[in-house]
Short mmCIF file of C-alpha atoms in Angstrom, two decimals:
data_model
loop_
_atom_site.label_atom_id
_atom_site.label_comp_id
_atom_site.label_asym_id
_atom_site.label_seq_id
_atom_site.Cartn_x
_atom_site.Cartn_y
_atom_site.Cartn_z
CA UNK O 1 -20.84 9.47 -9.84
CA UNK O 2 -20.41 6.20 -7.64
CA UNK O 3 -19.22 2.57 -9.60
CA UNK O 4 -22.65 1.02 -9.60
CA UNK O 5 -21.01 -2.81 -10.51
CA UNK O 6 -18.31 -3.39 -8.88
CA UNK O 7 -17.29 -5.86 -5.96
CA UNK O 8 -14.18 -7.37 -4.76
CA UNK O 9 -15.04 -10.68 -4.07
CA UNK O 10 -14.52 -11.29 0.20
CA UNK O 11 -11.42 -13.04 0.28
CA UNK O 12 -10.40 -13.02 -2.61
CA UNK O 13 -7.03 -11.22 -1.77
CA UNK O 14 -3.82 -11.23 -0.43
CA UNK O 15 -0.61 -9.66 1.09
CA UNK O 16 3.07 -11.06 1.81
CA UNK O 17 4.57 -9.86 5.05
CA UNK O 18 6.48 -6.96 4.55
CA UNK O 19 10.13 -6.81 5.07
CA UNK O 20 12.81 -4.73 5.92
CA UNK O 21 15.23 -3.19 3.27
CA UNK O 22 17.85 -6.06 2.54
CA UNK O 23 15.57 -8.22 4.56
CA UNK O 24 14.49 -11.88 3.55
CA UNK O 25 13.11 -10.48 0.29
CA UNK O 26 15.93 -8.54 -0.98
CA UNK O 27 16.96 -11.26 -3.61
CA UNK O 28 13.60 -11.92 -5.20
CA UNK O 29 12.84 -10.67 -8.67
CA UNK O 30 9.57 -8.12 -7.13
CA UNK O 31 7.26 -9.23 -10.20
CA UNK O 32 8.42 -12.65 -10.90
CA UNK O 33 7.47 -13.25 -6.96
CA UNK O 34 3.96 -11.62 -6.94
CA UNK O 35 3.30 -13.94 -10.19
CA UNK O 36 4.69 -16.88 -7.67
CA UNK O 37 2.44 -15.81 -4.38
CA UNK O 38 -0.57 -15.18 -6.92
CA UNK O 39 -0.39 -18.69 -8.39
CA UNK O 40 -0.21 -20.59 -5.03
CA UNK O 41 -3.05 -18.22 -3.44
CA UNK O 42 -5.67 -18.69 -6.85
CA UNK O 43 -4.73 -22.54 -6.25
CA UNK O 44 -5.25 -22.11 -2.27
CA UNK O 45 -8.80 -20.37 -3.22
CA UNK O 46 -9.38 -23.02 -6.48
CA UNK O 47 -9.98 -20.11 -8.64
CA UNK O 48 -8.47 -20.74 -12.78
CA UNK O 49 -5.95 -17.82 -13.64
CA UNK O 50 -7.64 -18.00 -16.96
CA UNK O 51 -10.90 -16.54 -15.38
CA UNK O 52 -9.45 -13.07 -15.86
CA UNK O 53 -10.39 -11.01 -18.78
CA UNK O 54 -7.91 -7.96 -17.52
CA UNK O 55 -5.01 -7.54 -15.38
CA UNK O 56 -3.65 -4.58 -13.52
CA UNK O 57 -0.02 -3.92 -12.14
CA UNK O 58 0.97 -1.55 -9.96
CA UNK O 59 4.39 -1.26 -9.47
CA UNK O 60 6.93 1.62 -9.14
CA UNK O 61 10.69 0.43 -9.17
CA UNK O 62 12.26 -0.72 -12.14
CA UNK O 63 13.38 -4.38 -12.77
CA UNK O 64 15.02 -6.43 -15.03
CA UNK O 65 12.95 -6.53 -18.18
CA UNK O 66 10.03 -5.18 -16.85
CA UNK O 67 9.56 -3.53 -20.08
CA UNK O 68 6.24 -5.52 -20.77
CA UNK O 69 4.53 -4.58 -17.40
CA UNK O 70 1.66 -6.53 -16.91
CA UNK O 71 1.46 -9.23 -19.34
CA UNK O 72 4.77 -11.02 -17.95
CA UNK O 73 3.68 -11.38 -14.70
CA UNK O 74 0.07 -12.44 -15.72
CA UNK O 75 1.63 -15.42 -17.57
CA UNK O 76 3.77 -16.38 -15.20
CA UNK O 77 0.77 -17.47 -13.01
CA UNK O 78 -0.99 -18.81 -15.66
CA UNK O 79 -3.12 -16.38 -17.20
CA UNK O 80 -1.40 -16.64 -20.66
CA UNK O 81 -4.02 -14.97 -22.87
CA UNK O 82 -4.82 -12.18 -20.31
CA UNK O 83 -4.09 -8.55 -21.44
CA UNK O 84 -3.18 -5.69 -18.64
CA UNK O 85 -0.71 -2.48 -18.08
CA UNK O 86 0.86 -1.34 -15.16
CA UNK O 87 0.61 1.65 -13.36
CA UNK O 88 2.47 3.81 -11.09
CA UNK O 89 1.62 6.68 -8.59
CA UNK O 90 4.72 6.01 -6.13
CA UNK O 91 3.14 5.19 -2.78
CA UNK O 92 -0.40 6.13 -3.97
CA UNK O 93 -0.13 3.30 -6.29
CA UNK O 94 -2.36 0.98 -4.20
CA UNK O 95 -5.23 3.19 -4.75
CA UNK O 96 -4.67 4.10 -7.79
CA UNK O 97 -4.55 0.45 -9.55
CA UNK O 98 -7.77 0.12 -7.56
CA UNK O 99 -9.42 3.03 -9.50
CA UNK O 100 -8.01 1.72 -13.33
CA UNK O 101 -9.69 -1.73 -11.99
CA UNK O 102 -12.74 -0.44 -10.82
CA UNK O 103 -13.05 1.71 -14.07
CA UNK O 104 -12.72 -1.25 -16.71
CA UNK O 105 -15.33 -3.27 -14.89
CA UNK O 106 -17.87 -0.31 -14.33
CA UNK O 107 -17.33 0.28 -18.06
CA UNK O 108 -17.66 -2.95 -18.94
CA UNK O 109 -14.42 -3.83 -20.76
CA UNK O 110 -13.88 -6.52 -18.01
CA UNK O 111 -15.38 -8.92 -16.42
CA UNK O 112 -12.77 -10.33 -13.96
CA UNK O 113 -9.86 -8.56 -13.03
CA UNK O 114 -6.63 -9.34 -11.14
CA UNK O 115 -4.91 -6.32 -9.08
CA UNK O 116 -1.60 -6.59 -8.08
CA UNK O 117 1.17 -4.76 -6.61
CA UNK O 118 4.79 -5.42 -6.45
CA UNK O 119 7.90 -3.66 -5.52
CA UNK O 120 11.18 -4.27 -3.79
CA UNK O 121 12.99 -1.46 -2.45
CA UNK O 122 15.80 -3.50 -1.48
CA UNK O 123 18.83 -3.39 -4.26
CA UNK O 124 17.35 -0.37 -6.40
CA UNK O 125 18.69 0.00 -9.81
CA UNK O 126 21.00 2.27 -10.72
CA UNK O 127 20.10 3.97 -14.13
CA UNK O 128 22.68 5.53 -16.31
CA UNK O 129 21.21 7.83 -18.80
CA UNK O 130 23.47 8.33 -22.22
CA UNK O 131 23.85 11.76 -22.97
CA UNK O 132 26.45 12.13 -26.09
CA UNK O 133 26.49 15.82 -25.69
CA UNK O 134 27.55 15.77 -22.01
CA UNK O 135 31.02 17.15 -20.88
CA UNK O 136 33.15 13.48 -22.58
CA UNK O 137 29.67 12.12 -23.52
CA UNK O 138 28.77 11.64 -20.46
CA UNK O 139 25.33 11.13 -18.90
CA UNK O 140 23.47 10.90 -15.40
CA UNK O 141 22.83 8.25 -13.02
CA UNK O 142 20.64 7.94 -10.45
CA UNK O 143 19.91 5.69 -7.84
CA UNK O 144 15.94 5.14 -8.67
CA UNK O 145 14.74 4.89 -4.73
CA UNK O 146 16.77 6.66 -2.24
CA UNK O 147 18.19 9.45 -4.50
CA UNK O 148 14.55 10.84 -5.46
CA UNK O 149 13.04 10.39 -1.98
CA UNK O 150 15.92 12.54 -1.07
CA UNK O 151 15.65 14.83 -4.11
CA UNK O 152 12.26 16.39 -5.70
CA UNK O 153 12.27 16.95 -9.34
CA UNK O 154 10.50 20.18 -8.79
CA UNK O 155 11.84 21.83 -5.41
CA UNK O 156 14.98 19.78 -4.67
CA UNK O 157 13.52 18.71 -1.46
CA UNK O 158 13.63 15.75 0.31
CA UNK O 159 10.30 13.92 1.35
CA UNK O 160 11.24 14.53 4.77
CA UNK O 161 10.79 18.31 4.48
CA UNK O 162 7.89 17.71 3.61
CA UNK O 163 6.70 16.05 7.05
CA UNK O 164 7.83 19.13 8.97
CA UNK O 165 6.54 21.54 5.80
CA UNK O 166 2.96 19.76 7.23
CA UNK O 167 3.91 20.03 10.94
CA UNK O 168 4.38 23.94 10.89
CA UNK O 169 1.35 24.01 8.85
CA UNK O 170 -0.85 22.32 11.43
CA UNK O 171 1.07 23.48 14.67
CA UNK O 172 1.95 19.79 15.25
CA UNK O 173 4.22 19.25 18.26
CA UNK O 174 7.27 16.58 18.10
CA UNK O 175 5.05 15.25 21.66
CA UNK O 176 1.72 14.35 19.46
CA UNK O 177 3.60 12.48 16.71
CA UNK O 178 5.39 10.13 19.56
CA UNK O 179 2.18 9.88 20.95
CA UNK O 180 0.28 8.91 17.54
CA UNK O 181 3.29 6.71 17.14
CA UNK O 182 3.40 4.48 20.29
CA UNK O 183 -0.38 4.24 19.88
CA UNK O 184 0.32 2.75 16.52
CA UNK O 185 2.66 -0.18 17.74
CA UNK O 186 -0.33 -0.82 20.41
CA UNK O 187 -2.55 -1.35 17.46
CA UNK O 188 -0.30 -3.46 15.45
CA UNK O 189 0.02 -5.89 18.08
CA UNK O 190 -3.51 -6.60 17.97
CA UNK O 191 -2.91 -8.07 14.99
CA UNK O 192 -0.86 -10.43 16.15
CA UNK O 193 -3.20 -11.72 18.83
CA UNK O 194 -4.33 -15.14 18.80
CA UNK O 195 -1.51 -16.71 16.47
CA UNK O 196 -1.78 -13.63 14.32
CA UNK O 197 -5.76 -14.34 13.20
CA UNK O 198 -6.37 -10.86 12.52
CA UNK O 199 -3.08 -11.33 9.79
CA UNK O 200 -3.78 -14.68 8.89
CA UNK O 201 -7.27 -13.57 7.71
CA UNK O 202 -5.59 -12.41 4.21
CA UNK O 203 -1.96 -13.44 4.85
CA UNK O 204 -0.82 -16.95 3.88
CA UNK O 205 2.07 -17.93 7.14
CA UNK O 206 4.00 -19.32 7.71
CA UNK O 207 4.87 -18.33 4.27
CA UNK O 208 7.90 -19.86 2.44
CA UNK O 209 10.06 -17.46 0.49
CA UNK O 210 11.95 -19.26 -2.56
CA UNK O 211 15.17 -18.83 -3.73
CA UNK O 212 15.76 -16.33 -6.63
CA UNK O 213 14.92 -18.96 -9.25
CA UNK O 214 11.61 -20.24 -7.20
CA UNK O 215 12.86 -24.15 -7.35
CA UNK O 216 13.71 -24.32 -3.26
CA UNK O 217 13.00 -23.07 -0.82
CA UNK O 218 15.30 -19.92 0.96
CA UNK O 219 14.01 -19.47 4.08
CA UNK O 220 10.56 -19.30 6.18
CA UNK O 221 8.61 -15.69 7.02
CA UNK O 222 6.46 -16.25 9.92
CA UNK O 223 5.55 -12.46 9.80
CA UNK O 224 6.45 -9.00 9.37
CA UNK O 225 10.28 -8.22 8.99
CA UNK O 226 11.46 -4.92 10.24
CA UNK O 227 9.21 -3.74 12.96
CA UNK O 228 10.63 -2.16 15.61
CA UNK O 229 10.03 -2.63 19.82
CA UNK O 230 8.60 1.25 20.06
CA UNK O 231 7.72 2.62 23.92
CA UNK O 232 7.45 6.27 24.56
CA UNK O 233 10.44 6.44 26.25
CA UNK O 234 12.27 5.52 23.70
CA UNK O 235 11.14 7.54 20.85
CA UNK O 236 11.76 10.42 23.36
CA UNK O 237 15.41 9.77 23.22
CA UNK O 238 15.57 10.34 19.38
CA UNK O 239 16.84 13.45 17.98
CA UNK O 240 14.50 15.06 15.25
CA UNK O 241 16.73 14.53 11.62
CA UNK O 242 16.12 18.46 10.83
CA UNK O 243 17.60 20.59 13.46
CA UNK O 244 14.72 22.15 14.84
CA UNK O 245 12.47 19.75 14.00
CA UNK O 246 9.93 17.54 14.88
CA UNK O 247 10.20 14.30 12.23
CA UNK O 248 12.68 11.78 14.04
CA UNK O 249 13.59 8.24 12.92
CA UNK O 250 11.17 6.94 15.43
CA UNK O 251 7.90 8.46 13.77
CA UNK O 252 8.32 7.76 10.35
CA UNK O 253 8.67 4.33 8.34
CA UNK O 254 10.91 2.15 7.00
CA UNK O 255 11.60 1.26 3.23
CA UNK O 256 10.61 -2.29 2.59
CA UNK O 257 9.53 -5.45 -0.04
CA UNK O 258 6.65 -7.08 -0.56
CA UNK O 259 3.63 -7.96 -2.68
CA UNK O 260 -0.36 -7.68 -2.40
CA UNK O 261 -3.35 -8.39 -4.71
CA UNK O 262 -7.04 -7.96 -5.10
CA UNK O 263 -9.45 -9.87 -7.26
CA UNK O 264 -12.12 -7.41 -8.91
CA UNK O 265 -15.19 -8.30 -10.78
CA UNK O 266 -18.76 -7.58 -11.87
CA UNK O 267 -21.52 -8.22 -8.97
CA UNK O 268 -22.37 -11.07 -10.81
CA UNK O 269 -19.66 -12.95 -10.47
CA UNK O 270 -18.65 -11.72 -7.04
CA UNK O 271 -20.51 -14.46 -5.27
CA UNK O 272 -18.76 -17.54 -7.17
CA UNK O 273 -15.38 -16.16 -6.23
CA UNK O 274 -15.81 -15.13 -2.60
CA UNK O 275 -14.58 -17.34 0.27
CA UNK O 276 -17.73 -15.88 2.09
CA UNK O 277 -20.69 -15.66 -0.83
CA UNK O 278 -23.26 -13.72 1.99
CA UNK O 279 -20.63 -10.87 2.27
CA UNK O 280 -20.68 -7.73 -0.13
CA UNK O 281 -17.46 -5.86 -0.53
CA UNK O 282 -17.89 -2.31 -2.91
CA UNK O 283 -15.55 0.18 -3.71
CA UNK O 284 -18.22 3.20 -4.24
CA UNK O 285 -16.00 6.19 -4.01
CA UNK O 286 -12.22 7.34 -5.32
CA UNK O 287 -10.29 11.19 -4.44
CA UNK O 288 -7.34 12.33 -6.09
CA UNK O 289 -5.51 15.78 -4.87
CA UNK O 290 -2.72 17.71 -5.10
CA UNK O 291 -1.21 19.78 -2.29
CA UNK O 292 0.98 23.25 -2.56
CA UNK O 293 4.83 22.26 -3.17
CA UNK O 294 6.48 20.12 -0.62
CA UNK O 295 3.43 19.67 1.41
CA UNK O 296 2.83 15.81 0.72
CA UNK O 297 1.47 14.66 4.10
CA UNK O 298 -1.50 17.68 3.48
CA UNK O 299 -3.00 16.19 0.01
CA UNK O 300 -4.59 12.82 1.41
CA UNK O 301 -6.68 15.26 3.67
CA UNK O 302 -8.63 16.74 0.01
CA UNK O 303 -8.51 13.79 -2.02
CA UNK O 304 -10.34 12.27 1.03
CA UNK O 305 -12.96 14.61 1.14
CA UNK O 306 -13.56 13.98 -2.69
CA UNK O 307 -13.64 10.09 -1.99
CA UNK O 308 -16.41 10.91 0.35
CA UNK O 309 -18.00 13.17 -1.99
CA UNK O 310 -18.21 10.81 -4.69
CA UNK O 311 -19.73 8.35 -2.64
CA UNK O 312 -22.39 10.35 -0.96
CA UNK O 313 -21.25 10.35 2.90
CA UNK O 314 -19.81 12.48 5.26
CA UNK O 315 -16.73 11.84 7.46
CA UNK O 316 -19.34 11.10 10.46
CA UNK O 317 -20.62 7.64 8.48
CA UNK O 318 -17.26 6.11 8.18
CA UNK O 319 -16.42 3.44 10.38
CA UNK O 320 -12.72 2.43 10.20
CA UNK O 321 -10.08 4.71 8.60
CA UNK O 322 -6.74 3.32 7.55
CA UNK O 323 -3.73 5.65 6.08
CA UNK O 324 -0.70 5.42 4.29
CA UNK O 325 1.32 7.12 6.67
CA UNK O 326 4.88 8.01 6.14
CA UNK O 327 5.05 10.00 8.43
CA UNK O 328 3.40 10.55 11.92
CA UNK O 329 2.19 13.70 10.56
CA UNK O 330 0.14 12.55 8.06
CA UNK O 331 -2.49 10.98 10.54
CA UNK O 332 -2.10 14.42 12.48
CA UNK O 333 -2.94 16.79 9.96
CA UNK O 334 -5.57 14.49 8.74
CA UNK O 335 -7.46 14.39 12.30
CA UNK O 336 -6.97 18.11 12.78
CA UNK O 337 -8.09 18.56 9.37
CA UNK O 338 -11.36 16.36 9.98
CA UNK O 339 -11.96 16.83 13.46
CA UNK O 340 -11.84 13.35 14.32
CA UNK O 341 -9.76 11.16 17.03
CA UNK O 342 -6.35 10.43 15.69
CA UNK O 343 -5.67 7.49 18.46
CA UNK O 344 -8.73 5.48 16.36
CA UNK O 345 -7.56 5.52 13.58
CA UNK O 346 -5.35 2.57 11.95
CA UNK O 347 -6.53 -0.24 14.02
CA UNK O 348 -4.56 -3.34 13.35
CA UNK O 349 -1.51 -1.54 11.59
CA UNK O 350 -0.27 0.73 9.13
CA UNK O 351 2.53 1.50 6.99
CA UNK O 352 4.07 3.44 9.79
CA UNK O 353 4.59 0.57 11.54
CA UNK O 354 4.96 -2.71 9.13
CA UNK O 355 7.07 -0.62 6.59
CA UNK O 356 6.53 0.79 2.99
CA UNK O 357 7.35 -0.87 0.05
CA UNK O 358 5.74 2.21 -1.96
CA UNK O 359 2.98 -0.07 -4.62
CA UNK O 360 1.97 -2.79 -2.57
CA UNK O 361 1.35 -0.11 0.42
CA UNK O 362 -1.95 1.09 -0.01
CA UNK O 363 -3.05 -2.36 -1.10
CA UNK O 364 -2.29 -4.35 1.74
CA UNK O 365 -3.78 -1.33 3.57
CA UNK O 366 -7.18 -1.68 1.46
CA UNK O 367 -7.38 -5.10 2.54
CA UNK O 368 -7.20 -4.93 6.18
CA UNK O 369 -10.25 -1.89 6.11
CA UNK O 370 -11.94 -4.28 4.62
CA UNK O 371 -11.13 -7.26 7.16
CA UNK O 372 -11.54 -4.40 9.81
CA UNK O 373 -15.17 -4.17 8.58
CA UNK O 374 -15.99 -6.97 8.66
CA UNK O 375 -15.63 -7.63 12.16
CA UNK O 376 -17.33 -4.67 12.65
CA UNK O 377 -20.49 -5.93 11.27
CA UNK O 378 -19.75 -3.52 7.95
CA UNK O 379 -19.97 0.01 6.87
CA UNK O 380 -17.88 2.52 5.45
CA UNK O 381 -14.20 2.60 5.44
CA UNK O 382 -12.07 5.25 4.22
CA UNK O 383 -8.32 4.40 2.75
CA UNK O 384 -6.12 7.55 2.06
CA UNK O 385 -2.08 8.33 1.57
CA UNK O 386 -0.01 10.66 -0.35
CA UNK O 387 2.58 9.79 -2.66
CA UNK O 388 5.36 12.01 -4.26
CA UNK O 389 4.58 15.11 -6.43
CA UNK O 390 2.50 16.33 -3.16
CA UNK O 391 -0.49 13.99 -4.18
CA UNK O 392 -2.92 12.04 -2.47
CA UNK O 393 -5.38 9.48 -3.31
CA UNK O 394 -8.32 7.99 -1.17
CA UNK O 395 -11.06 5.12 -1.45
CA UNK O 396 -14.16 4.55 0.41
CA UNK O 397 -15.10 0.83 0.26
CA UNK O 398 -18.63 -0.46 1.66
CA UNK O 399 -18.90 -3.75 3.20
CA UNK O 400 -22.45 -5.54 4.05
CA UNK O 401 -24.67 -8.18 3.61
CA UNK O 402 -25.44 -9.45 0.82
#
């Protein structure tokens, strides 16, 4: 069953660049900035943080005292009386704060409803769990990012096995991800055509990043940070990381920091806070899967065919498709999968390229299908990434006239 009521507002969203790990963001408190970019873009847009009746964070590294989730950033932007939780599905967290949104307006417990996502991969805690029983008391630590992308919880894997877990699966050659991955970069830099108009569409730049208390200013953003010059020839000259491989450095992406957000809302009220009132945005159709053991890359490929399913199309009426893609191989495998042309998909970037900072991933994604459509003259669009625990979420949004 589709969401009969529910519209994101056109325009009424936004997305940081996204830098590199210990990159121009590395020193910002993640949720303390997204409260700081949400209150400058609601002024930019003259829309009152009290408006919202519900708030949604999705956010999946730890902070200090982010404890209270939601509610702390929501105040910090001025939204004092506003209640909201926080959610986290790793890098399918983008999709999945989409979906808890989506489901308190449909049901009516909202009204208005702000969706962010924040996360900083840069200068992950470290958490030390007590343990008084331990060999001299002593518990575990863990460093929250890089240690559990390098170790699953279930298989002791590390993410990247599961790239070349998908590969073998597929019969994907180390030549088709380059490929797929050059292509990418040519996409990306339509984006920046024409003083970066495609970007600057939902992206406030130059954008001026604070200091860690927010009273000056640090230093000026003008875009991404982090991506990388890629040609063919290059990419080439990487070894895979796996001896006998196919995943190198090359085709896969790059930790990062960042922040996006999405203002959701009952069709009634979509109109007031849209930059573009004659434009109808819907989300009509979510997917959520779950793949065999340390096949990650495969589950965006069923939860995509359930996102479809639920909003009662077929792969052949989509118009733009946009991925979170890790790794080269997830855009592969999806393509084989569907049938489709891998080389048009991801048109104006992807997560491959401009780097992952897990939650605000998919978002930022969502929001450029959406600009995509747009200047397509509408139609469906199709979002879908995996995130740890070999799960994938997906979302088919509908943009038209209203």
């Amino acid at each position: 069953m589709a969401f009969s009521n529910v519209e994101i507002p056109y325009g009424a969203y936004w997305s940081t660049p996204f830098t590199k790990w210990q990159g121009s963001l590395q020193h910002l408190h993640s949720m303390k900035f997204a409260a700081h970019v949400a209150k400058q873009e609601l002024a930019k847009r003259a829309i009152d943080p009290e408006i919202f009746d519900s708030g949604v964070l999705g956010i999946t590294i730890n902070q200090y005292q982010s404890f209270n989730g939601a509610p702390w950033p929501l105040h910090e932007l001025g939204a004092t009386r506003t209640p909201g939780h926080a959610i986290n599905q790793v890098c399918a967290t983008g999709a999945r704060v989409l979906f808890a949104g989506a489901t308190e307006v449909d049901c009516g417990l909202s009204d208005v409803s702000l969706i962010m996502t924040a996360d900083r991969c840069s200068n992950g805690p470290n958490i030390y769990y007590p343990n008084p029983r331990g060999i001299g008391g002593q518990g575990k630590t863990e460093d929250q990012v890089f240690y559990n992308m390098m170790n699953d919880c279930v298989g002791g894997h590390s993410m990247l096995q599961t790239g070349e877990n998908v590969a073998k699966r597929f019969d994907i050659t180390r030549e088709e991800l380059d490929d797929v991955t050059v292509r990418r970069y040519e996409q990306y830099q339509d984006a920046l055509k024409d003083d970066q108009a495609f970007q600057k569409r939902f992206m406030t730049l130059p954008m001026s990043v604070p200091t860690p208390n927010f009273k000056k200013e640090d230093t000026v953003l003008t875009g991404d940070e982090g991506v990388f010059p890629t040609t063919l020839e290059g990419l080439k000259k990487l070894k895979p990381i796996i001896e006998g491989g196919v995943v190198t450095y090359g085709n896969q992406t790059h930790p990062a920091d960042g922040n996006a957000a999405v203002i959701m809302c009952r069709s009634e009220r979509a109109q007031e806070l849209a930059t573009r009132p004659e434009i109808k945005v819907e989300l009509i159709g979510f997917g959520q899967a779950r793949d065999k053991l340390a096949h990650m890359p495969a589950a965006p490929i069923e939860a995509s065919k359930r996102a479809l399913a639920m909003a009662g199309i077929e792969m052949k009426d989509v118009k733009a498709i946009k991925t979170h893609n890790p790794f080269a191989v997830n855009d592969v495998a999806l393509a084989k999968a569907f049938s489709i042309d891998v080389m048009e998909m991801n048109n104006f970037g992807c997560s491959l390229i401009w780097g992952h900072p897990q939650g605000p991933t998919g978002m930022r994604a969502i929001i450029e299908l959406i600009e995509e459509l747009v200047l397509k003259g509408g139609g469906y669009g199709l979002f879908t990434g995996c995130a740890a625990g070999d799960t994938g979420m997906a979302t088919v949004v509908r943009v038209s006239d209203r």
